[in-house]
CSV table of C-alpha atoms in Angstrom, one decimal:
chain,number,residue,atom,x,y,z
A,1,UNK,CA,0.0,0.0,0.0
A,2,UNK,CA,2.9,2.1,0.9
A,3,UNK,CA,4.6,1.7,-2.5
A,4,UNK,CA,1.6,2.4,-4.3
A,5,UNK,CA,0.9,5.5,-2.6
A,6,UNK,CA,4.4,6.9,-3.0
A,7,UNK,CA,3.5,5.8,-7.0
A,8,UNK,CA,0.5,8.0,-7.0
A,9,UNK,CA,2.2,10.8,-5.1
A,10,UNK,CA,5.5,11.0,-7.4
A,11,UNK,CA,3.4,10.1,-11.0
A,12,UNK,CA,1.1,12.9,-10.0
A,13,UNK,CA,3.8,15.3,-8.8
A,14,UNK,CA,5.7,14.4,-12.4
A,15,UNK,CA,2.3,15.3,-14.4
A,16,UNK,CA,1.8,18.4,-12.6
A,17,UNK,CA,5.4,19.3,-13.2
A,18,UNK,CA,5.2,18.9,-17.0
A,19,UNK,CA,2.3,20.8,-17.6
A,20,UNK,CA,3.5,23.6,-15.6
A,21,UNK,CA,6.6,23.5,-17.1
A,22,UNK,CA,5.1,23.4,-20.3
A,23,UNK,CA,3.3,26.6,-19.6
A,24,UNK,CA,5.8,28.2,-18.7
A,25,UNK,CA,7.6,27.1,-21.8
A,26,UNK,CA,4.9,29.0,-23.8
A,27,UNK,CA,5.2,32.0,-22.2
A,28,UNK,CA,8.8,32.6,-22.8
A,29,UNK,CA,8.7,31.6,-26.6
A,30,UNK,CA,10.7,28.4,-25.4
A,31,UNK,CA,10.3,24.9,-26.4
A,32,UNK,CA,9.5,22.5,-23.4
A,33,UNK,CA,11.8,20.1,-24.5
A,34,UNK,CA,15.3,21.7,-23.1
A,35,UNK,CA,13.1,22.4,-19.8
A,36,UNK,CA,12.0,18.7,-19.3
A,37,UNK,CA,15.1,17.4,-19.7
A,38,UNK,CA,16.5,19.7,-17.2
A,39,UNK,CA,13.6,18.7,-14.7
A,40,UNK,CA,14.9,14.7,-15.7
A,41,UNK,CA,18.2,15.6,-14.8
A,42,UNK,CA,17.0,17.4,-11.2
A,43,UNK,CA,15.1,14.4,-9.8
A,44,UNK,CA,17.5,11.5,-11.3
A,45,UNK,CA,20.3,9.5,-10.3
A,46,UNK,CA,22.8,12.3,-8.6
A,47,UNK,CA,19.8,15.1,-8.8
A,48,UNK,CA,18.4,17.0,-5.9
A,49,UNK,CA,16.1,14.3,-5.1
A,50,UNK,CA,15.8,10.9,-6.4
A,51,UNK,CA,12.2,9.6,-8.0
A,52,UNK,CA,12.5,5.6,-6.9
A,53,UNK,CA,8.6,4.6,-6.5
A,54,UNK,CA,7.9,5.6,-10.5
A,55,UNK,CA,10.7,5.1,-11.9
A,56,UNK,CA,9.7,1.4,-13.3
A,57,UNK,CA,6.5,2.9,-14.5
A,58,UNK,CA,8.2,5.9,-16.2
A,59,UNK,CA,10.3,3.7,-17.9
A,60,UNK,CA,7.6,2.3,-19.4
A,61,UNK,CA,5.6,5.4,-20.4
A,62,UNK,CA,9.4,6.3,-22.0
A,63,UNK,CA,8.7,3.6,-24.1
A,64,UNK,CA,5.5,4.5,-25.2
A,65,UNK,CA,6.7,8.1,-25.6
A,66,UNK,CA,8.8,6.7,-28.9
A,67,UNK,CA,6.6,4.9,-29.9
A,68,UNK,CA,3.8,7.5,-29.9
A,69,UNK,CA,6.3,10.0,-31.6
A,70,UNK,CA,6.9,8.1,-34.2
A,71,UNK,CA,3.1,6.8,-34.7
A,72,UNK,CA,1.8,10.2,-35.5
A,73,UNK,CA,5.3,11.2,-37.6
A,74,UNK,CA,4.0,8.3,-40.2
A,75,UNK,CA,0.2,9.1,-39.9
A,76,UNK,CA,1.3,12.5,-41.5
A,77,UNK,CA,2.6,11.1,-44.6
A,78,UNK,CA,1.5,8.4,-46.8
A,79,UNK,CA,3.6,5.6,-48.5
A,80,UNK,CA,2.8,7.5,-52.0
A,81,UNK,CA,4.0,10.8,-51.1
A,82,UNK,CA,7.1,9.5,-49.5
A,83,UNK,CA,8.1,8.0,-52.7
A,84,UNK,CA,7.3,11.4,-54.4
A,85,UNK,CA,9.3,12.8,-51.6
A,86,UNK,CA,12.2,10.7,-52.6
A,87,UNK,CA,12.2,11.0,-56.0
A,88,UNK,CA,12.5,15.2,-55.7
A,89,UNK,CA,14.8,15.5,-52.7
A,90,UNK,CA,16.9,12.8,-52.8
A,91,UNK,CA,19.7,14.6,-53.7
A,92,UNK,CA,19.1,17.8,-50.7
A,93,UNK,CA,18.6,14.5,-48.5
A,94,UNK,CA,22.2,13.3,-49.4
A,95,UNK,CA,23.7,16.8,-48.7
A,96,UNK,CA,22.0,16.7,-45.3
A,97,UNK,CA,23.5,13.1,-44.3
A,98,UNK,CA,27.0,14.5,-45.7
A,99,UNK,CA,27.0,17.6,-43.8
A,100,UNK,CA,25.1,17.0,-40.4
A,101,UNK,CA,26.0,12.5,-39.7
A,102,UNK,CA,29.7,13.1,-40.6
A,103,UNK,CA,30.2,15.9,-37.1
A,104,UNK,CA,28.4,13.6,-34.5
A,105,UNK,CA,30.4,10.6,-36.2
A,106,UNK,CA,34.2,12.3,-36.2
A,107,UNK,CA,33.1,13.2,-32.2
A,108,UNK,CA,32.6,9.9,-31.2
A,109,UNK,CA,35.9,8.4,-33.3
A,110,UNK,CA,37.9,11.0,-31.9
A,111,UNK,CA,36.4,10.5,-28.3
A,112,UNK,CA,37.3,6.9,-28.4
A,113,UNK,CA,34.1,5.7,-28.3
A,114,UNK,CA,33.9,3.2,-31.3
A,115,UNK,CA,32.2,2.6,-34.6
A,116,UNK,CA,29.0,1.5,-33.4
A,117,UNK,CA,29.2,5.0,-31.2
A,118,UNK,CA,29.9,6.7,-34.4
A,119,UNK,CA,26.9,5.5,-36.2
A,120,UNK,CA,24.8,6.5,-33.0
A,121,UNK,CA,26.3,10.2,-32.4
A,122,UNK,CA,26.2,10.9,-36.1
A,123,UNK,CA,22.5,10.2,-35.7
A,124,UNK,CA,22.0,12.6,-32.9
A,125,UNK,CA,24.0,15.4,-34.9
A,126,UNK,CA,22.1,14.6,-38.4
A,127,UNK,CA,18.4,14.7,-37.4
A,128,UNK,CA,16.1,18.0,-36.9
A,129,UNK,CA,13.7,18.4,-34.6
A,130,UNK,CA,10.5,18.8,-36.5
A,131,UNK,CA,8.3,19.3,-33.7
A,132,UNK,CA,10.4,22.6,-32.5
A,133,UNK,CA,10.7,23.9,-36.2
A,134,UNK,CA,6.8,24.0,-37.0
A,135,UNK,CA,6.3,25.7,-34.0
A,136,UNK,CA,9.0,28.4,-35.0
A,137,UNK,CA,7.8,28.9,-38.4
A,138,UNK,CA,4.5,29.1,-36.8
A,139,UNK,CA,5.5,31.8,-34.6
A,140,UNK,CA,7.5,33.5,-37.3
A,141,UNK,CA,4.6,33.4,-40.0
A,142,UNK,CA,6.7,31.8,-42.1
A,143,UNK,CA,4.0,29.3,-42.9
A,144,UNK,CA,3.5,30.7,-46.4
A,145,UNK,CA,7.0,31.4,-47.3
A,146,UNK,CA,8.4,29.8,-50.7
A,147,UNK,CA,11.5,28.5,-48.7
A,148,UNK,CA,8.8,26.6,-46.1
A,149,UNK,CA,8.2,23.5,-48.2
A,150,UNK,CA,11.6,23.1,-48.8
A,151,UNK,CA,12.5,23.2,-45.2
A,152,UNK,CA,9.4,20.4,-45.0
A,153,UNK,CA,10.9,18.3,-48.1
A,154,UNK,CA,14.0,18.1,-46.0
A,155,UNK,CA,12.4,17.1,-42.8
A,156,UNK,CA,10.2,14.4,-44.6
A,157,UNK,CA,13.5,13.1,-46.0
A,158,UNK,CA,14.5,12.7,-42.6
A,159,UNK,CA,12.3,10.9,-41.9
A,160,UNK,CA,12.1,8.4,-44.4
A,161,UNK,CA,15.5,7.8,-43.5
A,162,UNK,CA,14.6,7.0,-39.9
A,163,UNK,CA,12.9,3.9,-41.5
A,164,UNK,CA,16.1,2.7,-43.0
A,165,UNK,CA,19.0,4.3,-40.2
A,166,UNK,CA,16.6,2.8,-37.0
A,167,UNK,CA,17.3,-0.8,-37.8
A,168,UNK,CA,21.0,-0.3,-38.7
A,169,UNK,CA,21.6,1.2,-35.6
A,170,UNK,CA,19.5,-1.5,-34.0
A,171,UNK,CA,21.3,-4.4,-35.4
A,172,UNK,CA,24.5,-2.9,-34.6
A,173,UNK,CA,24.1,-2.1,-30.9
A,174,UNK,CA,22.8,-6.0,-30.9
A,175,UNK,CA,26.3,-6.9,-30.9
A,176,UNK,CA,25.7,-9.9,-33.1
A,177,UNK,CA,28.5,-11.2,-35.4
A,178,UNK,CA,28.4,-10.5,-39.7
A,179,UNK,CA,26.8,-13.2,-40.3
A,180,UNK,CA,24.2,-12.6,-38.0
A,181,UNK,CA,24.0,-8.8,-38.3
A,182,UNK,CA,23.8,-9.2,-42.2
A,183,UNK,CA,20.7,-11.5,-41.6
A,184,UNK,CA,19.0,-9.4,-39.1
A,185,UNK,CA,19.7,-6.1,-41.4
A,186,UNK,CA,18.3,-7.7,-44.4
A,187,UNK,CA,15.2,-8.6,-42.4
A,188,UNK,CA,14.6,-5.2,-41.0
A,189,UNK,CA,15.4,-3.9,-44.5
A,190,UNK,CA,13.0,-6.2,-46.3
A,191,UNK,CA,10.3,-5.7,-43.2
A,192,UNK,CA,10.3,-2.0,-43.8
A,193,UNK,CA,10.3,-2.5,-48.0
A,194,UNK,CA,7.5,-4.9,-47.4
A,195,UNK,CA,5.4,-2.7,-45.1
A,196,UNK,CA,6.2,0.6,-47.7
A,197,UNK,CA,4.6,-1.7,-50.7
A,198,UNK,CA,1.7,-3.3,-49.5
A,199,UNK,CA,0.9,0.3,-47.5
A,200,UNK,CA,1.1,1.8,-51.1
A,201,UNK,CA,-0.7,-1.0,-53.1
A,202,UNK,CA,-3.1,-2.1,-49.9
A,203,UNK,CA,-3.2,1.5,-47.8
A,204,UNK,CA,-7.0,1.5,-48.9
A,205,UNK,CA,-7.8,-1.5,-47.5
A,206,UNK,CA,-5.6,-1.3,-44.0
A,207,UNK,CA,-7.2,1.8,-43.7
A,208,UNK,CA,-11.0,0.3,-44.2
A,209,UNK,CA,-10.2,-2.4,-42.0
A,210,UNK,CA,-9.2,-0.4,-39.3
A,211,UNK,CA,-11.8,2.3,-39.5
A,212,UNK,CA,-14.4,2.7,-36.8
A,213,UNK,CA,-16.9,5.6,-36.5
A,214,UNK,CA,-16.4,4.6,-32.4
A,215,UNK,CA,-13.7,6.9,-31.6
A,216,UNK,CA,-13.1,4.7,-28.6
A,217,UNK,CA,-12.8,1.4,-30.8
A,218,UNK,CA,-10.8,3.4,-33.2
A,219,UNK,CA,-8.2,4.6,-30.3
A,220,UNK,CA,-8.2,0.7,-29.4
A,221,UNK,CA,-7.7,-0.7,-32.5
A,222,UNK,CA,-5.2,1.6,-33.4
A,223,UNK,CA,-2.6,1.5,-30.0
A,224,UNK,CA,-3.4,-2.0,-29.9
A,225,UNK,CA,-2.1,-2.6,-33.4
A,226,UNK,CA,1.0,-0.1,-33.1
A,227,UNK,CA,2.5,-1.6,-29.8
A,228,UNK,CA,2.4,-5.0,-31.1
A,229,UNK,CA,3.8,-4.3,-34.6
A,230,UNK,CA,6.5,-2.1,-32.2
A,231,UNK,CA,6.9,-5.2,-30.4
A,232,UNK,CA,7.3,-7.8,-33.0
A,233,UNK,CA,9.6,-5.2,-35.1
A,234,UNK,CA,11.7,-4.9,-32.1
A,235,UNK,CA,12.1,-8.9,-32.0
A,236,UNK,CA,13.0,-8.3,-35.5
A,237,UNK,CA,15.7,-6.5,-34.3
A,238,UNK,CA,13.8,-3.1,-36.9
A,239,UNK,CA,13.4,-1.5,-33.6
A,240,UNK,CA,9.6,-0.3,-32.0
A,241,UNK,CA,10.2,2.9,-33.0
A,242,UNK,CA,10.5,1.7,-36.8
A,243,UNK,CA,7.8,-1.0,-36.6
A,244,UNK,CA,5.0,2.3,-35.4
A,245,UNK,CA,6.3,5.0,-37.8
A,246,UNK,CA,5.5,2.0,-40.5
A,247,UNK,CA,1.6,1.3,-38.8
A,248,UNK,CA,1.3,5.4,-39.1
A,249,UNK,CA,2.1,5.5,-43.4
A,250,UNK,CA,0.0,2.4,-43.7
A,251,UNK,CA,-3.2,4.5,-42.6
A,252,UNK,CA,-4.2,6.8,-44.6
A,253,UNK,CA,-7.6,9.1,-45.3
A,254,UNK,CA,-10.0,9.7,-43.2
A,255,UNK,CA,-9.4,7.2,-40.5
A,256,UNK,CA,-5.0,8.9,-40.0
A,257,UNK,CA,-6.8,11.8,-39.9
A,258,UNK,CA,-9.1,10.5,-36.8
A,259,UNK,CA,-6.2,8.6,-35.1
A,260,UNK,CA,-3.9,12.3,-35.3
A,261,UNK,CA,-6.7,13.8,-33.6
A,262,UNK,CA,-7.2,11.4,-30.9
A,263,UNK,CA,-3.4,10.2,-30.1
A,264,UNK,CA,-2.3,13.5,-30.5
A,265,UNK,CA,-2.6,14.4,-26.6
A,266,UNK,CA,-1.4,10.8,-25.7
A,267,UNK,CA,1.0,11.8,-27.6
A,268,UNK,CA,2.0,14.8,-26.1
A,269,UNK,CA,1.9,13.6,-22.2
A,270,UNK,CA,4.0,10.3,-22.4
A,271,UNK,CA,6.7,12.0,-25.3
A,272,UNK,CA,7.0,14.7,-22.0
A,273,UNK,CA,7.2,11.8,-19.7
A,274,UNK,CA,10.3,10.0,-22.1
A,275,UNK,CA,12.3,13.5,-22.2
A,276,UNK,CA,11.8,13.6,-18.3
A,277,UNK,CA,12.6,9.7,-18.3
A,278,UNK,CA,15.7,10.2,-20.0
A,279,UNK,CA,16.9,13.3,-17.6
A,280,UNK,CA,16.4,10.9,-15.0
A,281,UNK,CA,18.2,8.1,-16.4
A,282,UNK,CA,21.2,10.9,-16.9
A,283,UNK,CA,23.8,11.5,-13.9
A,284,UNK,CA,23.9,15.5,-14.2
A,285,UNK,CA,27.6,15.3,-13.1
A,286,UNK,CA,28.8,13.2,-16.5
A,287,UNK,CA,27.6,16.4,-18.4
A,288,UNK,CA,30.7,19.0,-17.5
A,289,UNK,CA,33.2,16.5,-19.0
A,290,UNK,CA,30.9,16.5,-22.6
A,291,UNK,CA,30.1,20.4,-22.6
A,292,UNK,CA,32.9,21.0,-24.5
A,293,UNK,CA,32.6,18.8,-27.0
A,294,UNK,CA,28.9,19.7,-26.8
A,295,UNK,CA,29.2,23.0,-27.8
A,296,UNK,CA,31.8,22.4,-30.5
A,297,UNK,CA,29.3,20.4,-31.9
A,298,UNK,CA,26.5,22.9,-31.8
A,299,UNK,CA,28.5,25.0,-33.6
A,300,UNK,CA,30.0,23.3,-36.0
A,301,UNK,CA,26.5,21.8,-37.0
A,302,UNK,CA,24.6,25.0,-36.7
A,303,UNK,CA,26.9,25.7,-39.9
A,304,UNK,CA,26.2,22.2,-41.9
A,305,UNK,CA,22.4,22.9,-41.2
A,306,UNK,CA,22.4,26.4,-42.7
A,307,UNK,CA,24.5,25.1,-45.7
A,308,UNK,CA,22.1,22.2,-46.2
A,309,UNK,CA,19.5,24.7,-46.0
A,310,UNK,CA,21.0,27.4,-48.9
A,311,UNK,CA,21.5,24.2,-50.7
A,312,UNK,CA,18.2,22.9,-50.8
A,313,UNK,CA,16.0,26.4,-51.2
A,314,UNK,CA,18.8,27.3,-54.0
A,315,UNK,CA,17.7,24.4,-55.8
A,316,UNK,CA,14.0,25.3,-56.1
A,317,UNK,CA,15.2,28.7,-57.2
A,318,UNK,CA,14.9,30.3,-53.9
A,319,UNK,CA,16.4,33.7,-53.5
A,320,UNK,CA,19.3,34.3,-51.0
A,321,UNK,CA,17.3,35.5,-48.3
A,322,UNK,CA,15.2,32.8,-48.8
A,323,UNK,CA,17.9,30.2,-48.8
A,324,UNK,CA,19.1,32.0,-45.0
A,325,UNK,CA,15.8,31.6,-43.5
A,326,UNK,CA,15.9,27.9,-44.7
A,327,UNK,CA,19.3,27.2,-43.4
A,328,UNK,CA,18.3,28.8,-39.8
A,329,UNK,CA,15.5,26.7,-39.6
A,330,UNK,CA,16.6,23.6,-39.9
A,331,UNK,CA,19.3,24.4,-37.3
A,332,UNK,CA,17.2,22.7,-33.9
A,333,UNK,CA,17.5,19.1,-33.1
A,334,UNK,CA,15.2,17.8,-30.4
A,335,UNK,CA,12.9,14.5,-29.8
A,336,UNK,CA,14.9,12.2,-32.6
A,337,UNK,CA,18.3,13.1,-31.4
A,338,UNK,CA,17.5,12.1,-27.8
A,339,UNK,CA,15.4,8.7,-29.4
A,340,UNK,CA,18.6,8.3,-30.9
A,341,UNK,CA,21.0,8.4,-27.9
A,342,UNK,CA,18.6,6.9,-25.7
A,343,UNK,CA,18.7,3.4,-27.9
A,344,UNK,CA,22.1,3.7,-27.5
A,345,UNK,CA,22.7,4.8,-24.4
A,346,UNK,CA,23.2,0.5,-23.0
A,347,UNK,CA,25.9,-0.2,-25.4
A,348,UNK,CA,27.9,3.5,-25.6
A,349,UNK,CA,26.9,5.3,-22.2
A,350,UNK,CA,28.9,8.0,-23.2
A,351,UNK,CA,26.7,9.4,-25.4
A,352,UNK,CA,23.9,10.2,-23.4
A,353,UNK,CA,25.5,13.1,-21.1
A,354,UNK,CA,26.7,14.2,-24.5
A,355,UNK,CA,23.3,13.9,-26.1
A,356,UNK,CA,21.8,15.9,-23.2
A,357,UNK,CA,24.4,19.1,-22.8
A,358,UNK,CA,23.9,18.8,-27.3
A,359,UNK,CA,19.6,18.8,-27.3
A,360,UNK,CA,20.0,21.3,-24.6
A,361,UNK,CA,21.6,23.6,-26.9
A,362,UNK,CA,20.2,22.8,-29.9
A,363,UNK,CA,16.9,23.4,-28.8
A,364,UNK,CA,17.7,27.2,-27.7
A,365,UNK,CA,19.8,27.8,-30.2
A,366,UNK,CA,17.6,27.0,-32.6
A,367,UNK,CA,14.4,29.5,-33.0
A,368,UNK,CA,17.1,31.9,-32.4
A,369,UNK,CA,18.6,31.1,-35.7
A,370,UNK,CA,15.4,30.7,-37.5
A,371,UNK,CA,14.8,34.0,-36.4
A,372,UNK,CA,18.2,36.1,-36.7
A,373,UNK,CA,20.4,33.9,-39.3
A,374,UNK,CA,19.0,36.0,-42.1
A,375,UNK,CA,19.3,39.7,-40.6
A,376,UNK,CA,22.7,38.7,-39.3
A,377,UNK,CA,24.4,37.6,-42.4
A,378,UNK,CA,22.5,40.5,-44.6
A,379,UNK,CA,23.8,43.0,-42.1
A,380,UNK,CA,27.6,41.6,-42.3
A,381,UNK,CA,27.5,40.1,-45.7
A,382,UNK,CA,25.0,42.8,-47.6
A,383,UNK,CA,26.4,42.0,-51.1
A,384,UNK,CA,25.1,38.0,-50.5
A,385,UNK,CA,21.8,39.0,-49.8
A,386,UNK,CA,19.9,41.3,-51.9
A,387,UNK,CA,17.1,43.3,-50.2
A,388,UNK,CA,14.0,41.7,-52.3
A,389,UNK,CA,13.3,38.0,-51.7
A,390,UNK,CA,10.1,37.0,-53.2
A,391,UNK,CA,7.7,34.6,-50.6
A,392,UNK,CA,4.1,33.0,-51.3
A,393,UNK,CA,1.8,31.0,-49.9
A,394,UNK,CA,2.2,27.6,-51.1
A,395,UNK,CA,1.2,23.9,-49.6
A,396,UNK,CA,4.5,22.1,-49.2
A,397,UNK,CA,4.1,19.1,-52.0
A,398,UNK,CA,4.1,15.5,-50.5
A,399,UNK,CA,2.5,15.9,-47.1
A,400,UNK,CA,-1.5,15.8,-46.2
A,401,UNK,CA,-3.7,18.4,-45.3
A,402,UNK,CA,-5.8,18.2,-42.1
A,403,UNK,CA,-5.4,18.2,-38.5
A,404,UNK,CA,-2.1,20.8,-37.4
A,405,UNK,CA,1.2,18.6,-37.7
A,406,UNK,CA,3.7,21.1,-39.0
A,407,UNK,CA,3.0,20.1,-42.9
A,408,UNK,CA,-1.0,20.2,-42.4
A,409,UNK,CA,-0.3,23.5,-40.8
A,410,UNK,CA,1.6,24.5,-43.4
A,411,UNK,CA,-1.0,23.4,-46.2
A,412,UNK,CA,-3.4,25.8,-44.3
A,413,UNK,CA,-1.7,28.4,-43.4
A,414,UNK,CA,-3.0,31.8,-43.5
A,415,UNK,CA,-0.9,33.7,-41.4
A,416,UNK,CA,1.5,36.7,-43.5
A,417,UNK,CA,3.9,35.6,-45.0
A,418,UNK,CA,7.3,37.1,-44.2
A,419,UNK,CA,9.5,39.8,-46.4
């Protein structure tokens, strides 16, 4: 009785926390993210005061965190714009694997850390936060901006990518030998081909046989079939994360647009609860060693993002400015890059303190380089960027309209757009 009433006391406290946090966070212009983590790291192992009763039961809500992120990040595509998505941005998508994976993976090889650390860290240093970036471009009224689906063509290329770098990473921190890692990886490879076809040939049907009009069956039906396709993916060695992004492109219509709506505060209170989980699972004093490197790498990728962004507006014909404001908002890294590290944090513990001081950066610098990257480099570099730079509303290709995810936001945006 005792135990569960210290359960109920501490779950309750952490709840309370996070949505006062989270308010907070709002009225400062902030993301929470940076500000959960923090809390995680206060009330962990070597914090000001150690959570114990809920710390089995946050671990699980952790779990579902991932999996719920990555659930609605596939409900907002379908396997048919992906492809299309492919087949445009490929080449901006290589550029952005060149110039943001190669930082985090020199780190970790100069570090010491090993390969399999490499492939992890250059991970965390490659992927953008999407979640923080629509709500900057939000708060900018860049919604409408010509450079906007660009920045959106990269992020969807990200995650597409996810689908293929998840189980990789996954079979490598296995530890299993070649023979066996080259088995598992074609599995999880042809898992996630198989899934992409039969959700482009069959989506329809998946869809129809899903559907209910019950949004209480539908919620059912829905978490029920993601955690056990998370489950068997993970015994496939594709990784849960992989195995719900896959049940999220497979829906499609009517009934994603339904299951956004409904998993999107579930969503929301258990991806909170994994940032807190992992600040817990984090000894604050392992993070002064790492802030050095930390910060070097906040730098030195706050450039690659910026480059990757000029590249990718320049190719739609963007103009400079334009190119600037897509560079700067790519910049923030959040939710994935702590996914990342946190699936790697049993086999190369190094990388979470390192992960940590990184996001925490990341995440404030960020919507201050969305915001200033453009002023600042006209002001010192006025000859680079002309004075007009064109901007219209547009609906990024590749991404469906509906519910408020940062493309469907996008798609209906009405906000001014911005000089």
């Amino acid at each position: 009785m005792h135990d569960t009433t210290m359960l109920l006391i501490e779950l309750g406290a952490i709840i309370l926390g996070l949505g006062v946090i989270g308010r907070f966070a709002g009225r400062i212009g902030l993301s929470a993210i940076p500000l959960y983590l923090l809390a995680g790291l206060a009330f962990g192992h070597g914090g000001i005061f150690e959570l114990s009763a809920s710390e089995e039961f946050v671990a699980i809500g952790a779990e579902i965190g991932v999996i719920l992120l990555l659930l609605l990040l596939g409900l907002e595509y379908s396997a048919s714009e992906l492809v299309d998505n492919l087949r445009t941005q490929y080449p901006s998508g290589m550029v952005d694997f060149v110039l943001n994976a190669t930082p985090g993976a020199v780190a970790a090889l100069v570090l010491g850390w090993g390969p399999v650390a490499a492939v992890a860290l250059a991970g965390v240093t490659w992927i953008s936060s999407s979640g923080v970036i629509a709500k900057v471009l939000t708060d900018l009224g860049r919604l409408g901006n010509r450079e906007t689906p660009v920045v959106l063509g990269v992020l969807v290329m990200e995650d597409l990518a996810m689908a293929v770098y998840l189980p990789i990473l996954t079979t490598l921190l296995a530890g299993v030998g070649l023979m066996g890692g080259s088995v598992s990886l074609i599995v999880a490879l042809g898992t996630v081909g198989l899934v992409l076809y039969v959700a482009l040939r069959h989506g329809r049907l998946i869809s129809k046989a899903v559907s209910s009009d019950n949004p209480e069956l539908l919620l059912l039906v829905v978490l029920g079939l993601t955690v056990l396709i998370a489950g068997i993916a993970q015994q496939l060695h594709v990784s849960a994360a992989v195995g719900a992004f896959l049940v999220g492109i497979a829906l499609s219509g009517e009934v994603a647009e339904s299951a956004q709506r409904l998993f999107t505060p579930l969503r929301d209170l258990f991806a909170a609860v994994f940032f807190v989980f992992f600040g817990l699972s984090t000894d604050p004093g392992n993070i002064p060693p790492v802030l050095v490197p930390a910060l070097i790498l906040a730098v030195v990728t706050v450039v690659t993002k910026v480059a990757t962004g000029w590249y990718a507006a320049q190719r739609a014909g963007i103009s400079p400015r334009g190119r600037l404001r897509a560079g700067g908002a790519l910049v923030a890294r959040g939710e994935f890059s702590i996914v990342i590290a946190g699936l790697a944090a049993g086999v190369a513990t190094e990388i979470r303190p390192l992960a940590t001081a990184y996001v925490l950066l990341m995440v404030i610098i960020g919507p201050l380089a969305a915001r200033w990257t453009e002023p600042a480099v006209r002001a010192l570099m006025p000859r680079l960027v002309p004075v007009s730079s064109g901007s219209s509303g547009q609906t990024p290709a590749g991404m469906r309209e509906g519910s408020g995810t940062p493309s469907e936001t996008a798609a209906r945006a009405d906000s001014p757009t911005q000089p």
